[in-house]
Short mmCIF file of N, CA and C and ligand atoms in Angstrom, two decimals:
data_model
loop_
_atom_site.label_atom_id
_atom_site.label_comp_id
_atom_site.label_asym_id
_atom_site.label_seq_id
_atom_site.Cartn_x
_atom_site.Cartn_y
_atom_site.Cartn_z
N UNK A 1 -4.72 -22.91 6.49
CA UNK A 1 -3.67 -22.69 7.47
C UNK A 1 -4.27 -22.37 8.84
N UNK A 2 -3.42 -22.42 9.85
CA UNK A 2 -3.85 -22.20 11.23
C UNK A 2 -4.61 -20.86 11.41
N UNK A 3 -4.13 -19.82 10.72
CA UNK A 3 -4.75 -18.50 10.90
C UNK A 3 -6.12 -18.38 10.24
N UNK A 4 -6.44 -19.31 9.34
CA UNK A 4 -7.74 -19.27 8.65
C UNK A 4 -8.91 -19.26 9.64
N UNK A 5 -8.71 -19.88 10.78
CA UNK A 5 -9.82 -20.01 11.74
C UNK A 5 -10.27 -18.65 12.31
N UNK A 6 -9.44 -17.64 12.18
CA UNK A 6 -9.81 -16.30 12.68
C UNK A 6 -10.49 -15.45 11.61
N UNK A 7 -10.58 -15.97 10.41
CA UNK A 7 -11.11 -15.19 9.29
C UNK A 7 -12.58 -15.56 9.02
N UNK A 8 -13.45 -14.57 9.05
CA UNK A 8 -14.88 -14.81 8.80
C UNK A 8 -15.17 -14.92 7.31
N UNK A 9 -14.47 -14.12 6.52
CA UNK A 9 -14.77 -14.08 5.09
C UNK A 9 -13.52 -13.66 4.30
N UNK A 10 -13.29 -14.36 3.21
CA UNK A 10 -12.20 -13.96 2.31
C UNK A 10 -12.74 -12.90 1.36
N UNK A 11 -12.08 -11.74 1.33
CA UNK A 11 -12.57 -10.66 0.47
C UNK A 11 -11.83 -10.65 -0.87
N UNK A 12 -10.52 -10.86 -0.81
CA UNK A 12 -9.73 -10.96 -2.04
C UNK A 12 -8.84 -12.20 -1.92
N UNK A 13 -9.08 -13.17 -2.79
CA UNK A 13 -8.37 -14.46 -2.68
C UNK A 13 -6.95 -14.35 -3.23
N UNK A 14 -6.15 -15.37 -2.94
CA UNK A 14 -4.78 -15.42 -3.47
C UNK A 14 -4.78 -15.43 -4.99
N UNK A 15 -5.74 -16.16 -5.56
CA UNK A 15 -5.84 -16.23 -7.03
C UNK A 15 -6.12 -14.85 -7.61
N UNK A 16 -7.05 -14.13 -6.97
CA UNK A 16 -7.38 -12.79 -7.47
C UNK A 16 -6.20 -11.83 -7.29
N UNK A 17 -5.52 -11.94 -6.15
CA UNK A 17 -4.35 -11.09 -5.90
C UNK A 17 -3.30 -11.31 -6.99
N UNK A 18 -3.05 -12.57 -7.32
CA UNK A 18 -2.05 -12.89 -8.35
C UNK A 18 -2.44 -12.30 -9.70
N UNK A 19 -3.72 -12.45 -10.03
CA UNK A 19 -4.22 -11.95 -11.31
C UNK A 19 -4.09 -10.42 -11.38
N UNK A 20 -4.51 -9.75 -10.31
CA UNK A 20 -4.46 -8.28 -10.30
C UNK A 20 -3.02 -7.78 -10.29
N UNK A 21 -2.15 -8.48 -9.58
CA UNK A 21 -0.74 -8.07 -9.52
C UNK A 21 -0.13 -8.11 -10.92
N UNK A 22 -0.41 -9.19 -11.65
CA UNK A 22 0.14 -9.30 -13.01
C UNK A 22 -0.43 -8.22 -13.92
N UNK A 23 -1.72 -7.93 -13.78
CA UNK A 23 -2.34 -6.88 -14.59
C UNK A 23 -1.69 -5.52 -14.29
N UNK A 24 -1.55 -5.22 -13.00
CA UNK A 24 -0.94 -3.94 -12.61
C UNK A 24 0.50 -3.85 -13.10
N UNK A 25 1.24 -4.95 -12.96
CA UNK A 25 2.65 -4.96 -13.38
C UNK A 25 2.77 -4.70 -14.87
N UNK A 26 1.84 -5.24 -15.65
CA UNK A 26 1.88 -5.03 -17.10
C UNK A 26 1.63 -3.56 -17.43
N UNK A 27 0.65 -2.97 -16.75
CA UNK A 27 0.35 -1.54 -16.98
C UNK A 27 1.54 -0.67 -16.60
N UNK A 28 2.08 -0.93 -15.42
CA UNK A 28 3.20 -0.14 -14.93
C UNK A 28 4.42 -0.32 -15.84
N UNK A 29 4.68 -1.54 -16.26
CA UNK A 29 5.84 -1.81 -17.12
C UNK A 29 5.72 -1.04 -18.43
N UNK A 30 4.51 -0.96 -18.94
CA UNK A 30 4.26 -0.22 -20.16
C UNK A 30 4.57 1.27 -19.98
N UNK A 31 4.20 1.82 -18.82
CA UNK A 31 4.35 3.26 -18.57
C UNK A 31 5.75 3.67 -18.13
N UNK A 32 6.52 2.75 -17.56
CA UNK A 32 7.80 3.15 -16.94
C UNK A 32 9.04 2.62 -17.66
N UNK A 33 8.86 2.03 -18.82
CA UNK A 33 9.97 1.40 -19.57
C UNK A 33 11.27 2.21 -19.56
N UNK A 34 11.16 3.49 -19.89
CA UNK A 34 12.39 4.28 -20.05
C UNK A 34 12.59 5.29 -18.92
N UNK A 35 11.93 5.08 -17.80
CA UNK A 35 11.94 6.12 -16.77
C UNK A 35 12.85 5.83 -15.57
N UNK A 36 13.35 4.63 -15.43
CA UNK A 36 14.21 4.24 -14.31
C UNK A 36 13.70 4.83 -12.98
N UNK A 37 12.48 4.46 -12.59
CA UNK A 37 11.88 5.07 -11.38
C UNK A 37 12.45 4.48 -10.09
N UNK A 38 12.15 5.17 -9.01
CA UNK A 38 12.35 4.58 -7.68
C UNK A 38 10.97 4.06 -7.25
N UNK A 39 10.88 2.76 -7.01
CA UNK A 39 9.65 2.18 -6.48
C UNK A 39 9.76 2.26 -4.97
N UNK A 40 8.89 3.09 -4.38
CA UNK A 40 8.98 3.38 -2.95
C UNK A 40 7.90 2.61 -2.18
N UNK A 41 8.32 1.74 -1.31
CA UNK A 41 7.38 0.99 -0.48
C UNK A 41 7.20 1.68 0.87
N UNK A 42 5.95 1.77 1.31
CA UNK A 42 5.67 2.35 2.62
C UNK A 42 5.49 1.20 3.61
N UNK A 43 6.44 1.11 4.51
CA UNK A 43 6.46 0.00 5.49
C UNK A 43 5.36 0.15 6.52
N UNK A 44 4.86 -0.96 7.12
CA UNK A 44 5.31 -2.30 6.82
C UNK A 44 4.36 -2.99 5.84
N UNK A 45 3.18 -2.39 5.66
CA UNK A 45 2.12 -3.06 4.91
C UNK A 45 2.45 -3.37 3.46
N UNK A 46 3.42 -2.64 2.89
CA UNK A 46 3.72 -2.81 1.46
C UNK A 46 4.43 -4.12 1.15
N UNK A 47 5.01 -4.77 2.15
CA UNK A 47 5.96 -5.86 1.90
C UNK A 47 5.42 -6.98 0.99
N UNK A 48 4.28 -7.63 1.30
CA UNK A 48 3.84 -8.71 0.41
C UNK A 48 3.55 -8.23 -1.01
N UNK A 49 2.84 -7.12 -1.14
CA UNK A 49 2.46 -6.64 -2.47
C UNK A 49 3.68 -6.20 -3.26
N UNK A 50 4.55 -5.42 -2.64
CA UNK A 50 5.72 -4.92 -3.36
C UNK A 50 6.61 -6.08 -3.80
N UNK A 51 6.74 -7.04 -2.91
CA UNK A 51 7.56 -8.21 -3.22
C UNK A 51 6.98 -8.96 -4.42
N UNK A 52 5.67 -9.15 -4.46
CA UNK A 52 5.05 -9.84 -5.60
C UNK A 52 5.12 -8.99 -6.87
N UNK A 53 4.84 -7.70 -6.71
CA UNK A 53 4.76 -6.81 -7.88
C UNK A 53 6.09 -6.71 -8.62
N UNK A 54 7.17 -6.44 -7.89
CA UNK A 54 8.45 -6.16 -8.57
C UNK A 54 8.94 -7.35 -9.39
N UNK A 55 8.52 -8.56 -9.01
CA UNK A 55 8.95 -9.73 -9.77
C UNK A 55 8.35 -9.74 -11.18
N UNK A 56 7.30 -8.95 -11.37
CA UNK A 56 6.67 -8.88 -12.69
C UNK A 56 6.95 -7.55 -13.40
N UNK A 57 7.76 -6.69 -12.80
CA UNK A 57 8.07 -5.40 -13.45
C UNK A 57 9.25 -5.59 -14.38
N UNK A 58 9.03 -5.30 -15.65
CA UNK A 58 10.04 -5.60 -16.66
C UNK A 58 10.72 -4.32 -17.14
N UNK A 59 11.45 -3.66 -16.22
CA UNK A 59 12.22 -2.46 -16.58
C UNK A 59 13.19 -2.19 -15.44
N UNK A 60 14.16 -1.32 -15.69
CA UNK A 60 15.13 -0.99 -14.65
C UNK A 60 14.48 -0.10 -13.60
N UNK A 61 14.71 -0.42 -12.35
CA UNK A 61 14.14 0.39 -11.25
C UNK A 61 15.07 0.33 -10.05
N UNK A 62 14.86 1.29 -9.15
CA UNK A 62 15.52 1.24 -7.85
C UNK A 62 14.43 0.99 -6.82
N UNK A 63 14.77 0.38 -5.71
CA UNK A 63 13.80 0.19 -4.63
C UNK A 63 14.16 1.11 -3.47
N UNK A 64 13.14 1.72 -2.89
CA UNK A 64 13.34 2.55 -1.70
C UNK A 64 12.23 2.28 -0.71
N UNK A 65 12.51 2.58 0.55
CA UNK A 65 11.50 2.34 1.59
C UNK A 65 11.38 3.54 2.54
N UNK A 66 10.14 3.77 2.96
CA UNK A 66 9.88 4.78 3.99
C UNK A 66 8.94 4.15 5.01
N UNK A 67 9.09 4.58 6.25
CA UNK A 67 8.13 4.16 7.27
C UNK A 67 7.51 5.42 7.85
N UNK A 68 6.22 5.57 7.66
CA UNK A 68 5.53 6.76 8.16
C UNK A 68 4.40 6.32 9.08
N UNK A 69 4.14 7.11 10.09
CA UNK A 69 3.01 6.75 10.97
C UNK A 69 2.15 7.97 11.24
N UNK A 70 0.86 7.71 11.39
CA UNK A 70 -0.09 8.81 11.62
C UNK A 70 -0.35 8.97 13.10
N UNK A 71 -0.39 10.20 13.53
CA UNK A 71 -0.76 10.47 14.93
C UNK A 71 -2.04 11.26 14.94
N UNK A 72 -3.09 10.64 15.43
CA UNK A 72 -4.38 11.31 15.45
C UNK A 72 -4.44 12.26 16.64
N UNK A 73 -4.70 13.52 16.36
CA UNK A 73 -4.78 14.52 17.41
C UNK A 73 -6.15 14.51 18.07
N UNK A 74 -6.55 15.65 18.56
CA UNK A 74 -7.81 15.77 19.29
C UNK A 74 -9.03 15.39 18.45
N UNK A 75 -9.01 15.77 17.22
CA UNK A 75 -10.14 15.42 16.35
C UNK A 75 -9.63 14.63 15.17
N UNK A 76 -10.54 13.96 14.50
CA UNK A 76 -10.18 13.13 13.34
C UNK A 76 -9.46 13.92 12.25
N UNK A 77 -9.79 15.21 12.18
CA UNK A 77 -9.24 15.99 11.08
C UNK A 77 -7.82 16.50 11.35
N UNK A 78 -7.36 16.40 12.59
CA UNK A 78 -6.00 16.83 12.85
C UNK A 78 -5.09 15.61 12.94
N UNK A 79 -4.43 15.34 11.88
CA UNK A 79 -3.56 14.17 11.84
C UNK A 79 -2.18 14.59 11.34
N UNK A 80 -1.16 14.26 12.14
CA UNK A 80 0.21 14.51 11.70
C UNK A 80 0.80 13.20 11.23
N UNK A 81 1.58 13.27 10.18
CA UNK A 81 2.25 12.06 9.71
C UNK A 81 3.73 12.23 10.02
N UNK A 82 4.26 11.27 10.77
CA UNK A 82 5.66 11.36 11.19
C UNK A 82 6.52 10.38 10.37
N UNK A 83 7.66 10.86 9.93
CA UNK A 83 8.57 9.99 9.17
C UNK A 83 9.42 9.21 10.17
N UNK A 84 9.18 7.91 10.27
CA UNK A 84 9.96 7.06 11.19
C UNK A 84 11.26 6.61 10.52
N UNK A 85 11.14 6.35 9.21
CA UNK A 85 12.34 5.98 8.44
C UNK A 85 12.23 6.67 7.10
N UNK A 86 13.30 7.37 6.72
CA UNK A 86 13.25 8.12 5.47
C UNK A 86 13.93 7.34 4.35
N UNK A 87 13.70 7.76 3.13
CA UNK A 87 14.37 7.18 1.97
C UNK A 87 15.88 7.38 2.10
N UNK A 88 16.63 6.47 1.52
CA UNK A 88 18.09 6.59 1.64
C UNK A 88 18.71 7.25 0.42
N UNK A 89 17.87 7.67 -0.54
CA UNK A 89 18.43 8.30 -1.74
C UNK A 89 17.68 9.59 -2.07
N UNK A 90 18.34 10.51 -2.80
CA UNK A 90 17.64 11.73 -3.22
C UNK A 90 16.59 11.41 -4.29
N UNK A 91 15.53 12.21 -4.31
CA UNK A 91 14.46 11.97 -5.29
C UNK A 91 14.40 13.07 -6.35
N UNK A 92 15.26 14.07 -6.20
CA UNK A 92 15.21 15.20 -7.15
C UNK A 92 15.33 14.71 -8.59
N UNK A 93 14.40 15.16 -9.41
CA UNK A 93 14.35 14.82 -10.84
C UNK A 93 14.13 13.33 -11.13
N UNK A 94 13.69 12.58 -10.12
CA UNK A 94 13.43 11.15 -10.33
C UNK A 94 11.93 10.88 -10.43
N UNK A 95 11.57 9.86 -11.20
CA UNK A 95 10.19 9.39 -11.24
C UNK A 95 9.98 8.47 -10.04
N UNK A 96 8.89 8.69 -9.32
CA UNK A 96 8.59 7.92 -8.11
C UNK A 96 7.30 7.14 -8.30
N UNK A 97 7.36 5.86 -7.99
CA UNK A 97 6.14 5.04 -7.98
C UNK A 97 6.00 4.47 -6.57
N UNK A 98 5.00 4.95 -5.86
CA UNK A 98 4.78 4.50 -4.48
C UNK A 98 3.95 3.22 -4.50
N UNK A 99 4.42 2.19 -3.79
CA UNK A 99 3.69 0.92 -3.71
C UNK A 99 3.02 0.81 -2.34
N UNK A 100 1.72 0.62 -2.36
CA UNK A 100 0.93 0.56 -1.12
C UNK A 100 0.08 -0.71 -1.05
N UNK A 101 -0.20 -1.15 0.15
CA UNK A 101 -1.15 -2.25 0.31
C UNK A 101 -2.58 -1.72 0.22
N UNK A 102 -2.82 -0.56 0.84
CA UNK A 102 -4.18 0.00 0.83
C UNK A 102 -4.15 1.52 0.90
N UNK A 103 -5.08 2.16 0.22
CA UNK A 103 -5.32 3.60 0.38
C UNK A 103 -6.69 3.73 1.04
N UNK A 104 -6.71 4.34 2.21
CA UNK A 104 -7.95 4.47 2.98
C UNK A 104 -8.33 5.96 3.06
N UNK A 105 -7.93 6.65 4.12
CA UNK A 105 -8.26 8.08 4.22
C UNK A 105 -7.51 8.91 3.19
N UNK A 106 -6.35 8.41 2.78
CA UNK A 106 -5.51 9.15 1.84
C UNK A 106 -4.49 10.04 2.54
N UNK A 107 -4.51 10.06 3.87
CA UNK A 107 -3.63 10.99 4.62
C UNK A 107 -2.16 10.62 4.51
N UNK A 108 -1.88 9.31 4.59
CA UNK A 108 -0.49 8.87 4.51
C UNK A 108 0.10 9.30 3.17
N UNK A 109 -0.62 8.97 2.10
CA UNK A 109 -0.12 9.31 0.77
C UNK A 109 -0.01 10.81 0.57
N UNK A 110 -0.98 11.54 1.07
CA UNK A 110 -0.96 12.99 0.92
C UNK A 110 0.33 13.56 1.52
N UNK A 111 0.66 13.10 2.72
CA UNK A 111 1.86 13.60 3.39
C UNK A 111 3.13 13.18 2.63
N UNK A 112 3.17 11.92 2.20
CA UNK A 112 4.37 11.43 1.52
C UNK A 112 4.54 12.12 0.16
N UNK A 113 3.43 12.26 -0.56
CA UNK A 113 3.50 12.91 -1.88
C UNK A 113 3.96 14.36 -1.74
N UNK A 114 3.39 15.07 -0.76
CA UNK A 114 3.81 16.47 -0.55
C UNK A 114 5.30 16.56 -0.23
N UNK A 115 5.78 15.64 0.60
CA UNK A 115 7.19 15.65 0.98
C UNK A 115 8.09 15.39 -0.24
N UNK A 116 7.74 14.36 -1.01
CA UNK A 116 8.59 14.01 -2.16
C UNK A 116 8.52 15.08 -3.25
N UNK A 117 7.37 15.70 -3.36
CA UNK A 117 7.23 16.80 -4.32
C UNK A 117 8.13 17.97 -3.90
N UNK A 118 8.12 18.27 -2.59
CA UNK A 118 8.94 19.38 -2.10
C UNK A 118 10.44 19.10 -2.30
N UNK A 119 10.78 17.82 -2.42
CA UNK A 119 12.19 17.46 -2.65
C UNK A 119 12.54 17.43 -4.14
N UNK A 120 11.56 17.73 -4.97
CA UNK A 120 11.85 17.89 -6.40
C UNK A 120 11.67 16.65 -7.25
N UNK A 121 10.84 15.69 -6.79
CA UNK A 121 10.57 14.51 -7.62
C UNK A 121 9.96 14.94 -8.95
N UNK A 122 10.32 14.24 -10.01
CA UNK A 122 9.86 14.61 -11.35
C UNK A 122 8.40 14.21 -11.56
N UNK A 123 8.03 13.03 -11.08
CA UNK A 123 6.64 12.59 -11.12
C UNK A 123 6.42 11.65 -9.95
N UNK A 124 5.17 11.60 -9.47
CA UNK A 124 4.84 10.72 -8.35
C UNK A 124 3.49 10.06 -8.64
N UNK A 125 3.49 8.73 -8.75
CA UNK A 125 2.25 7.99 -8.93
C UNK A 125 2.19 6.89 -7.87
N UNK A 126 1.00 6.31 -7.75
CA UNK A 126 0.79 5.30 -6.72
C UNK A 126 0.21 4.03 -7.32
N UNK A 127 0.77 2.89 -6.92
CA UNK A 127 0.18 1.61 -7.27
C UNK A 127 -0.22 0.93 -5.95
N UNK A 128 -1.50 0.58 -5.84
CA UNK A 128 -1.98 -0.01 -4.59
C UNK A 128 -2.79 -1.27 -4.89
N UNK A 129 -2.62 -2.29 -4.07
CA UNK A 129 -3.44 -3.49 -4.27
C UNK A 129 -4.89 -3.20 -3.91
N UNK A 130 -5.10 -2.51 -2.77
CA UNK A 130 -6.47 -2.24 -2.34
C UNK A 130 -6.77 -0.76 -2.30
N UNK A 131 -8.00 -0.43 -2.63
CA UNK A 131 -8.45 0.95 -2.50
C UNK A 131 -9.78 0.92 -1.74
N UNK A 132 -9.89 1.80 -0.75
CA UNK A 132 -11.14 1.90 0.02
C UNK A 132 -11.67 3.33 -0.17
N UNK A 133 -12.31 3.59 -1.32
CA UNK A 133 -12.69 4.98 -1.65
C UNK A 133 -13.63 5.63 -0.64
N UNK A 134 -14.47 4.81 0.00
CA UNK A 134 -15.42 5.40 0.98
C UNK A 134 -14.71 5.89 2.25
N UNK A 135 -13.46 5.51 2.44
CA UNK A 135 -12.72 5.95 3.63
C UNK A 135 -12.04 7.29 3.45
N UNK A 136 -12.07 7.82 2.25
CA UNK A 136 -11.30 9.02 1.92
C UNK A 136 -11.64 10.24 2.76
N UNK A 137 -10.62 10.88 3.32
CA UNK A 137 -10.74 12.18 3.99
C UNK A 137 -10.06 13.25 3.14
N UNK A 138 -9.13 12.79 2.32
CA UNK A 138 -8.44 13.69 1.42
C UNK A 138 -8.65 13.16 0.01
N UNK A 139 -9.10 14.02 -0.87
CA UNK A 139 -9.44 13.59 -2.22
C UNK A 139 -8.19 13.16 -2.97
N UNK A 140 -8.10 11.87 -3.28
CA UNK A 140 -6.96 11.38 -4.05
C UNK A 140 -7.33 10.06 -4.71
N UNK A 141 -6.99 9.93 -5.99
CA UNK A 141 -7.25 8.67 -6.68
C UNK A 141 -5.93 8.10 -7.20
N UNK A 142 -5.52 6.95 -6.66
CA UNK A 142 -4.29 6.34 -7.16
C UNK A 142 -4.42 5.98 -8.64
N UNK A 143 -3.31 6.07 -9.37
CA UNK A 143 -3.36 5.78 -10.81
C UNK A 143 -3.57 4.30 -11.07
N UNK A 144 -2.92 3.45 -10.27
CA UNK A 144 -3.00 1.99 -10.50
C UNK A 144 -3.64 1.32 -9.28
N UNK A 145 -4.82 0.75 -9.48
CA UNK A 145 -5.57 0.14 -8.38
C UNK A 145 -5.84 -1.33 -8.68
N UNK A 146 -5.54 -2.20 -7.72
CA UNK A 146 -5.84 -3.62 -7.88
C UNK A 146 -7.33 -3.87 -7.71
N UNK A 147 -7.80 -3.77 -6.46
CA UNK A 147 -9.20 -4.07 -6.15
C UNK A 147 -9.77 -2.97 -5.25
N UNK A 148 -10.95 -2.49 -5.58
CA UNK A 148 -11.66 -1.55 -4.69
C UNK A 148 -12.51 -2.35 -3.72
N UNK A 149 -12.43 -2.00 -2.45
CA UNK A 149 -13.20 -2.74 -1.44
C UNK A 149 -14.12 -1.78 -0.68
N UNK A 150 -15.20 -2.32 -0.08
CA UNK A 150 -16.08 -1.47 0.71
C UNK A 150 -15.44 -1.05 2.03
N UNK A 151 -16.14 -0.22 2.79
CA UNK A 151 -15.58 0.30 4.04
C UNK A 151 -15.69 -0.73 5.16
N UNK A 152 -14.88 -1.78 5.07
CA UNK A 152 -14.83 -2.79 6.12
C UNK A 152 -13.38 -2.92 6.57
N UNK A 153 -13.18 -3.40 7.81
CA UNK A 153 -11.83 -3.56 8.32
C UNK A 153 -11.27 -4.90 7.83
N UNK A 154 -10.18 -4.83 7.11
CA UNK A 154 -9.61 -6.06 6.54
C UNK A 154 -8.18 -6.29 7.04
N UNK A 155 -7.80 -7.56 7.03
CA UNK A 155 -6.43 -7.94 7.39
C UNK A 155 -5.87 -8.85 6.30
N UNK A 156 -4.57 -9.10 6.41
CA UNK A 156 -3.90 -10.01 5.49
C UNK A 156 -3.21 -9.28 4.36
N UNK A 157 -2.29 -9.99 3.70
CA UNK A 157 -1.52 -9.44 2.59
C UNK A 157 -0.90 -8.08 2.97
N UNK A 158 -0.32 -8.05 4.17
CA UNK A 158 0.36 -6.84 4.65
C UNK A 158 -0.43 -6.06 5.67
N UNK A 159 -1.75 -6.23 5.66
CA UNK A 159 -2.59 -5.43 6.58
C UNK A 159 -2.72 -6.14 7.92
N UNK A 160 -2.64 -5.35 8.99
CA UNK A 160 -2.60 -5.95 10.33
C UNK A 160 -3.79 -5.59 11.20
N UNK A 161 -3.98 -6.43 12.22
CA UNK A 161 -4.80 -6.04 13.38
C UNK A 161 -3.86 -6.19 14.57
N UNK A 162 -3.53 -5.09 15.21
CA UNK A 162 -2.56 -5.06 16.30
C UNK A 162 -1.28 -5.81 15.92
N UNK A 163 -0.79 -5.50 14.76
CA UNK A 163 0.46 -6.04 14.19
C UNK A 163 0.38 -7.50 13.74
N UNK A 164 -0.74 -8.17 13.98
CA UNK A 164 -0.87 -9.57 13.54
C UNK A 164 -1.58 -9.66 12.19
N UNK A 165 -1.52 -10.81 11.60
CA UNK A 165 -2.24 -11.20 10.37
C UNK A 165 -1.63 -10.63 9.08
N UNK A 166 -0.50 -9.91 9.17
CA UNK A 166 0.11 -9.38 7.94
C UNK A 166 0.52 -10.51 7.00
N UNK A 167 0.83 -11.67 7.60
CA UNK A 167 1.35 -12.80 6.82
C UNK A 167 0.25 -13.69 6.23
N UNK A 168 -1.01 -13.38 6.49
CA UNK A 168 -2.09 -14.13 5.84
C UNK A 168 -2.01 -13.83 4.33
N UNK A 169 -2.01 -14.86 3.47
CA UNK A 169 -1.72 -14.62 2.05
C UNK A 169 -2.89 -14.10 1.22
N UNK A 170 -4.00 -13.80 1.86
CA UNK A 170 -5.16 -13.23 1.15
C UNK A 170 -5.72 -12.09 2.02
N UNK A 171 -6.73 -11.40 1.52
CA UNK A 171 -7.33 -10.29 2.27
C UNK A 171 -8.66 -10.78 2.83
N UNK A 172 -8.85 -10.64 4.13
CA UNK A 172 -10.08 -11.15 4.72
C UNK A 172 -10.60 -10.29 5.86
N UNK A 173 -11.81 -10.63 6.28
CA UNK A 173 -12.45 -9.94 7.40
C UNK A 173 -12.34 -10.83 8.63
N UNK A 174 -11.92 -10.24 9.74
CA UNK A 174 -11.74 -11.01 10.98
C UNK A 174 -13.06 -11.39 11.62
N UNK A 175 -13.07 -12.53 12.30
CA UNK A 175 -14.24 -12.91 13.08
C UNK A 175 -14.34 -11.98 14.30
N UNK A 176 -15.55 -11.61 14.70
CA UNK A 176 -15.72 -10.71 15.84
C UNK A 176 -15.03 -11.22 17.11
N UNK A 177 -14.97 -12.55 17.30
CA UNK A 177 -14.37 -13.11 18.51
C UNK A 177 -12.89 -12.68 18.67
N UNK A 178 -12.24 -12.36 17.56
CA UNK A 178 -10.82 -11.94 17.63
C UNK A 178 -10.69 -10.62 18.38
N UNK A 179 -11.66 -9.74 18.18
CA UNK A 179 -11.62 -8.42 18.85
C UNK A 179 -11.96 -8.54 20.33
N UNK A 180 -12.71 -9.61 20.65
CA UNK A 180 -13.19 -9.76 22.04
C UNK A 180 -12.12 -10.36 22.95
N UNK A 181 -11.13 -11.05 22.36
CA UNK A 181 -10.13 -11.71 23.21
C UNK A 181 -8.88 -10.85 23.36
C1 LIG B 201 -1.62 1.63 6.58
C2 LIG B 201 -1.42 1.27 5.11
C3 LIG B 201 -1.25 2.61 4.44
C4 LIG B 201 -2.11 3.52 5.30
C5 LIG B 201 -3.39 3.79 4.58
O1 LIG B 201 -0.37 1.85 7.14
O2 LIG B 201 -0.29 0.45 4.92
O3 LIG B 201 0.07 3.05 4.45
O4 LIG B 201 -2.38 2.83 6.54
O5 LIG B 201 -4.23 4.56 5.39
P1 LIG B 201 -4.62 6.07 5.07
O6 LIG B 201 -4.96 6.15 3.62
O7 LIG B 201 -5.83 6.27 5.97
O8 LIG B 201 -3.48 6.95 5.45
P2 LIG B 201 -0.13 2.03 8.72
O9 LIG B 201 0.09 3.49 9.02
O10 LIG B 201 -1.21 1.31 9.49
O11 LIG B 201 1.27 1.30 8.90
P3 LIG B 201 1.67 -0.20 8.51
O12 LIG B 201 1.86 -0.23 7.01
O13 LIG B 201 2.96 -0.42 9.24
O14 LIG B 201 0.55 -1.11 8.98
#
C-alpha cells in the first residue's frame, strides 16, 4: 500500500497479528465464559485490535470506551493522566477486561486500573497486542500479551506518529526521513 513506503521494517506482520489475536481470544474466552465482562477499549489506539479481538470472543460481553491522555510535567516521573472521555456505564461489581494496543511505561493502565478499582470493579485484567517491557516506569504485567517488542518506536495497528499511521494494518518502524519532514 501507499503507506508502506514510509516503513523501514515490519516488526509484527498481519499474519502474526491474526494468529496472536486468535490465540488471545481463545484464552480470554476460556477465562470469561460466565463472567459477562465489560471489555474496555482505551481510545484511540485500541480500535484495530479491539475490533479484531471481539470477533473471536465467544461469550456475552459489553463494550465500553475511555479516552485518557498523559500530561508530562516538569520531569518524566510526574505524569498526570486526564480522563478525556469516561465510560458510560457503572463498573461496580463488574469484571473488566481492558483492551490495549500497547503497554509501554504502564502509566496509562496504572491510572485507569486505580480509577476502576476505586469505583468497585470486581476484577480488572488487561489484554494487549503489544508489550514493551523495557519501557516500564510502573511495574505491571498484563495477563494477556500478544507480542513483546524491544524498546523501539513503532506505528501501525492503532499506534500513531503525530496521529498518522494508525491505519497501517501491521506494526512497523518508520523510516528516519519521516521524522525529518
Ligand atoms: C498509547 C497507547 C496506550 C498508552 C501506552 O496511547 O494506546 O494507551 O499510550 O503507553 P504507557 O504505557 O506509557 O502509558 P496514547 O496516550 O498515545 O493515546 P492514543 O491511544 O490515542 O494514541
